[in-house]
Amino acid sequence: MTAANNRTVVEGVQKMTPSEAFVETCVANGVTEMFGIMGSAFMDAMDIFAPAGIRLIPVVHEQGAAHMADGYARVSGRHGVVIGQNGPGISNCVTAIAAAYWAHSPVVMITPETGTMGMGLGGFQEANQLPMFQEFTKYQGHVCNPKRMAEFTARCFDRAISEMGPTQLNIPRDYFYGEVQCEIPKPMRVERGSGGENSLQAATELLATAKFPVILAGGGVVMGDAVEECRQLAERLGAPVVTGYLRNDAFPAKHPLWAGPLGYQGSKAAMKLIAQADVVIALGSRMGPFGTLPQHGMDYWPKNAKIIQVEADHTNLGLVKKISVGIHGDAKAVARELGRRLQDQTLACDATKAARADTIATEKAAWEKELDEWTHERDPYSLDMIEEAKGERTPTGGKYLHPRQVLRELEKAMPPRVMVSTDIGNINSVANSYLRFDEPRSFFAPMSFGNCGYALPTIIGAKCAAPDRPAIAYAGDGAWGMSMVEIMTAVRHDIPVTAVVFHNRQWGAEKKNQVDFYNRRFV
């Protein structure tokens, strides 16, 4: 016997039921919470969750369960697990698993399936569940024999971590029953290194000659626990650090080298600084299209800069942007190794470090001043201005506030160590400019998938993983309507979170398109 999170894990070949094999493998991987809705398809396993130290957290809708598993994984760095009834319970999870895929979250999706004797007959709640998730999972394990339950379960847990994304464990419901002889596999974790010698040497030579280096800190910095190594490298170079789109927690905002996020509704300071770069280190970033697009009237991505891209997933190297050096390695290990190689060298950027620090401070101050003053955006077709024009309220005495004013005040009110999730929509995108964090695993958004209904359930999952940290969700009224039922989950299970709902009575992002491109022909 061994202990996993103070629980006993069986060792050696044992006689057990497939349900026990499934649960024991979950225990071996440190699972203490699952999110979902109970169902007859997995009830035999569910019956022994509690004795094994696993808490099932029933939700209102399975999409919310998968978002909770995503938030749980992104805060804890461990697996988030979601489970549901076969058929509709499973299909309800597709959208949330897609969001987890683009966030690179190690979510394990347990999908009990129609029994083997009923497959293909069109029975109750029958569905072919593997194709539903094939685009949004890194690995799909289908239990083809009850004797292989522990094997496939373990592989799904292992691959979620090694492949940095969701996996699916598909189990015919009759395969939970019976008796098998099996051994519970021990978790296998891939150790990533600092990259190849040739690429490291090429990157070192580029950095040694750089006059205005800039670091782009992406999600790999957060997931790889590399913030400290990123800080040390930035300080050695005197390089401003910009963060990737919706990766605002990849570098501490209180640090003088922090410049804010790139991408949609990002920081003008970050954009103006990276535009001056002659060498960019994209540390744990794929430099996705939405995170490097022109913004605020600026096509800021440097046209002639040399790009050093560091990626744990080699298929992302050079995928979006042309690069000069690609390093296949762990963000933490690579940053540490580059810092070691540069430590005792005389660098071209050393001579301009003080001037660069002044430039960084000046650009940041100008951006902060603009944010303080940015209350000029008014829509004459908005509800508040129509009421004002009718004389139904006064400009200062009404109930409406300028969105940017609200975001600025919320920023000031954030408690220490806060976690924030944002939904999709204009107000949440604009919030990208105002959300600043001093520790990683603090900011969660639906990333490139951009689905509504994300923020509330995700922050509930995050709170489960870090109950000592304040947890706040931002949502527009449209997205809120898709997820507000999960308030019931928070109340039932005593998971205290705060939701800020921006009530503008419109689909703001789509209205903006109709304003800009369709001459206000609103539908």
XYZ file of N, CA and C in Angstrom, residues 386-495:
330
model
N -30.810 57.378 -24.298
C -32.187 57.574 -24.763
C -33.046 58.095 -23.615
N -32.888 57.474 -22.433
C -33.661 57.925 -21.273
C -33.268 59.344 -20.884
N -31.967 59.640 -20.982
C -31.497 60.978 -20.650
C -32.092 62.009 -21.600
N -32.140 61.664 -22.907
C -32.689 62.587 -23.899
C -34.183 62.830 -23.670
N -34.869 61.825 -23.156
C -36.300 61.977 -22.881
C -36.562 62.751 -21.585
N -35.485 63.079 -20.878
C -35.672 63.778 -19.617
C -36.089 62.877 -18.487
N -35.937 61.552 -18.666
C -36.376 60.622 -17.643
C -35.348 60.492 -16.512
N -34.164 61.017 -16.715
C -33.171 61.028 -15.652
C -32.137 62.091 -15.992
N -31.313 62.433 -15.025
C -30.257 63.414 -15.258
C -28.955 62.687 -15.559
N -28.037 63.342 -16.257
C -26.770 62.678 -16.594
C -26.023 62.167 -15.379
N -26.112 62.870 -14.254
C -25.359 62.452 -13.073
C -26.206 61.726 -12.044
N -27.521 61.807 -12.199
C -28.367 61.229 -11.170
C -28.971 59.893 -11.543
N -28.643 59.373 -12.707
C -29.232 58.122 -13.145
C -28.530 56.917 -12.569
N -28.979 55.757 -12.979
C -28.452 54.516 -12.416
C -27.321 53.924 -13.243
N -27.001 54.548 -14.392
C -26.009 53.970 -15.289
C -24.627 54.541 -15.031
N -23.608 53.693 -15.167
C -22.217 54.087 -15.006
C -21.465 53.784 -16.288
N -20.425 54.548 -16.534
C -19.597 54.282 -17.692
C -18.830 52.977 -17.459
N -18.843 52.055 -18.429
C -18.199 50.748 -18.210
C -16.743 50.850 -17.775
N -15.974 51.727 -18.422
C -14.560 51.838 -18.053
C -14.382 52.407 -16.640
N -15.283 53.267 -16.241
C -15.246 53.773 -14.874
C -15.445 52.627 -13.882
N -16.398 51.771 -14.195
C -16.670 50.625 -13.328
C -15.451 49.705 -13.263
N -14.852 49.414 -14.411
C -13.708 48.507 -14.453
C -12.522 49.066 -13.672
N -12.322 50.381 -13.769
C -11.216 51.000 -13.038
C -11.450 50.897 -11.536
N -12.684 51.137 -11.103
C -12.978 51.055 -9.676
C -12.895 49.617 -9.163
N -13.330 48.686 -9.983
C -13.205 47.277 -9.593
C -11.741 46.879 -9.453
N -10.930 47.376 -10.370
C -9.492 47.095 -10.288
C -8.926 47.563 -8.945
N -9.309 48.760 -8.533
C -8.805 49.313 -7.270
C -9.319 48.515 -6.068
N -10.488 47.923 -6.206
C -11.114 47.236 -5.076
C -10.683 45.783 -4.934
N -9.880 45.272 -5.856
C -9.521 43.858 -5.816
C -8.728 43.513 -4.555
N -9.145 42.483 -3.823
C -8.409 42.089 -2.620
C -7.116 41.354 -2.978
N -6.198 41.225 -2.037
C -4.956 40.486 -2.314
C -5.236 39.041 -2.710
N -4.410 38.534 -3.609
C -4.444 37.135 -4.054
C -5.756 36.773 -4.750
N -6.402 37.759 -5.328
C -7.694 37.522 -5.955
C -7.557 36.644 -7.192
N -8.580 35.852 -7.451
C -8.722 35.118 -8.709
C -9.913 35.714 -9.452
N -9.761 35.930 -10.762
C -10.837 36.521 -11.560
C -11.044 35.683 -12.818
N -12.300 35.391 -13.097
C -12.641 34.791 -14.389
C -13.494 35.796 -15.163
N -13.282 35.857 -16.461
C -14.094 36.738 -17.295
C -14.779 35.926 -18.370
N -15.991 36.326 -18.682
C -16.750 35.694 -19.758
C -16.346 36.345 -21.078
N -17.104 36.107 -22.107
C -16.824 36.698 -23.413
C -17.779 37.868 -23.629
N -17.402 38.787 -24.511
C -18.213 39.967 -24.767
C -17.387 41.225 -24.582
N -17.940 42.353 -25.021
C -17.178 43.601 -25.023
C -16.646 43.991 -23.652
N -17.502 43.969 -22.646
C -17.071 44.454 -21.338
C -15.953 43.590 -20.784
N -16.024 42.287 -21.024
C -14.976 41.400 -20.538
C -13.685 41.598 -21.310
N -13.795 41.887 -22.598
C -12.596 42.154 -23.388
C -11.931 43.445 -22.921
N -12.734 44.467 -22.671
C -12.179 45.729 -22.187
C -11.542 45.533 -20.808
N -12.087 44.629 -20.017
C -11.519 44.348 -18.692
C -10.076 43.874 -18.790
N -9.698 43.354 -19.950
C -8.330 42.901 -20.175
C -7.318 43.997 -19.865
N -7.692 45.252 -20.054
C -6.787 46.378 -19.794
C -6.678 46.717 -18.314
N -7.600 46.220 -17.497
C -7.685 46.654 -16.105
C -7.354 45.558 -15.094
N -7.223 44.329 -15.547
C -6.993 43.222 -14.625
C -5.495 42.976 -14.482
N -4.995 43.173 -13.264
C -3.571 43.018 -12.994
C -3.395 42.060 -11.812
N -2.395 41.211 -11.885
C -2.203 40.182 -10.871
C -0.734 40.102 -10.486
N -0.497 39.696 -9.241
C 0.873 39.578 -8.758
C 1.308 38.139 -8.546
N 0.412 37.197 -8.814
C 0.814 35.801 -8.761
C 0.109 35.037 -9.875
N 0.720 33.934 -10.323
C 0.115 33.167 -11.420
C -1.100 32.387 -10.951
N -1.777 31.768 -11.911
C -2.993 30.972 -11.664
C -4.068 31.823 -11.005
N -4.223 33.041 -11.542
C -5.173 33.991 -10.982
C -6.223 34.462 -11.972
N -6.008 34.243 -13.263
C -6.884 34.812 -14.289
C -7.328 33.726 -15.245
N -8.640 33.671 -15.497
C -9.198 32.597 -16.316
C -10.202 33.172 -17.303
N -10.077 32.768 -18.544
C -10.968 33.245 -19.593
C -11.130 32.126 -20.621
N -12.171 32.195 -21.456
C -12.414 31.110 -22.412
C -11.464 31.090 -23.594
N -10.448 31.934 -23.556
C -9.364 31.920 -24.540
C -9.915 32.009 -25.965
N -9.315 31.262 -26.878
C -9.663 31.415 -28.294
C -11.054 30.898 -28.633
N -11.636 30.069 -27.778
C -12.962 29.535 -28.116
C -14.041 30.581 -27.882
N -13.861 31.418 -26.882
C -14.728 32.567 -26.693
C -16.194 32.250 -26.481
N -16.499 31.283 -25.644
C -17.901 30.921 -25.452
C -18.518 31.670 -24.285
N -19.809 31.925 -24.394
C -20.562 32.535 -23.297
C -20.851 31.492 -22.214
N -21.093 31.977 -21.013
C -21.440 31.101 -19.908
C -20.250 30.488 -19.212
N -19.085 31.075 -19.396
C -17.834 30.501 -18.895
C -17.500 30.934 -17.463
N -17.683 32.222 -17.167
C -17.024 32.825 -16.009
C -17.489 32.256 -14.675
N -18.795 32.197 -14.444
C -19.280 31.786 -13.124
C -18.884 30.350 -12.784
N -19.194 29.348 -13.619
C -18.808 27.989 -13.230
C -17.296 27.809 -13.112
N -16.535 28.503 -13.945
C -15.077 28.361 -13.871
C -14.543 28.876 -12.547
N -15.062 30.003 -12.083
C -14.566 30.539 -10.814
C -15.030 29.683 -9.639
N -16.158 29.002 -9.784
C -16.584 28.059 -8.747
C -15.571 26.918 -8.646
N -15.164 26.386 -9.793
C -14.146 25.340 -9.791
C -12.828 25.827 -9.228
N -12.446 27.057 -9.590
C -11.205 27.626 -9.069
C -11.250 27.753 -7.553
N -12.402 28.187 -7.042
C -12.557 28.350 -5.594
C -12.453 27.009 -4.873
N -12.964 25.951 -5.501
C -12.836 24.618 -4.903
C -11.369 24.221 -4.760
N -10.554 24.607 -5.741
C -9.137 24.250 -5.711
C -8.340 25.135 -4.772
N -8.791 26.387 -4.581
C -8.068 27.334 -3.725
C -9.067 28.051 -2.819
N -9.615 27.368 -1.825
C -10.680 27.945 -1.001
C -10.236 29.148 -0.176
N -8.926 29.348 -0.035
C -8.427 30.475 0.758
C -8.318 31.761 -0.045
N -8.550 31.707 -1.359
C -8.365 32.889 -2.195
C -9.711 33.498 -2.603
N -9.817 34.839 -2.628
C -11.042 35.478 -3.116
C -11.283 35.110 -4.581
N -12.542 34.938 -4.949
C -12.888 34.453 -6.293
C -14.005 35.307 -6.873
N -13.742 35.904 -8.046
C -14.677 36.861 -8.638
C -14.877 36.535 -10.115
N -16.123 36.576 -10.558
C -16.461 36.348 -11.964
C -17.014 37.628 -12.568
N -16.580 37.951 -13.783
C -17.148 39.049 -14.567
C -17.992 38.443 -15.688
N -19.195 38.953 -15.887
C -20.021 38.486 -17.000
C -20.945 39.603 -17.458
N -21.156 39.685 -18.759
C -22.222 40.525 -19.278
C -23.554 39.843 -19.051
N -24.649 40.594 -19.240
C -25.956 40.010 -18.929
C -26.309 38.846 -19.850
N -25.832 38.869 -21.091
C -26.118 37.756 -21.990
C -25.437 36.476 -21.544
N -24.139 36.557 -21.287
C -23.399 35.386 -20.816
C -23.906 34.931 -19.448
N -24.271 35.913 -18.610
C -24.788 35.574 -17.283
C -26.036 34.709 -17.382
N -26.892 35.030 -18.350
C -28.122 34.259 -18.505
C -27.873 32.803 -18.834
N -26.711 32.513 -19.421
C -26.393 31.128 -19.777
C -25.812 30.327 -18.617
N -25.412 30.995 -17.551
C -24.698 30.272 -16.492
C -25.215 30.540 -15.090
N -26.149 31.472 -14.928
C -26.510 31.903 -13.575
C -27.122 30.787 -12.741
N -27.599 29.728 -13.382
C -28.171 28.617 -12.609
C -27.135 27.993 -11.676
N -25.835 28.145 -12.001
C -24.827 27.523 -11.156
C -24.632 28.243 -9.827
N -25.327 29.377 -9.634
C -25.394 29.956 -8.285
C -25.954 28.921 -7.315
N -26.870 28.094 -7.809
C -27.419 27.026 -6.969
C -26.317 26.085 -6.509
N -25.389 25.774 -7.405
C -24.273 24.892 -7.050
C -23.421 25.525 -5.957
N -23.116 26.818 -6.114
C -22.302 27.502 -5.122
C -22.985 27.506 -3.753
N -24.300 27.707 -3.735
C -25.031 27.754 -2.475
C -25.129 26.365 -1.852
N -25.472 25.380 -2.664
C -25.643 24.022 -2.149
C -24.368 23.493 -1.494
N -23.232 23.816 -2.089
C -21.978 23.220 -1.638
C -21.089 24.200 -0.893
N -21.665 25.354 -0.524
C -20.952 26.340 0.286
C -19.622 26.723 -0.358
N -19.712 27.180 -1.608
C -18.536 27.612 -2.359
C -18.700 29.116 -2.591
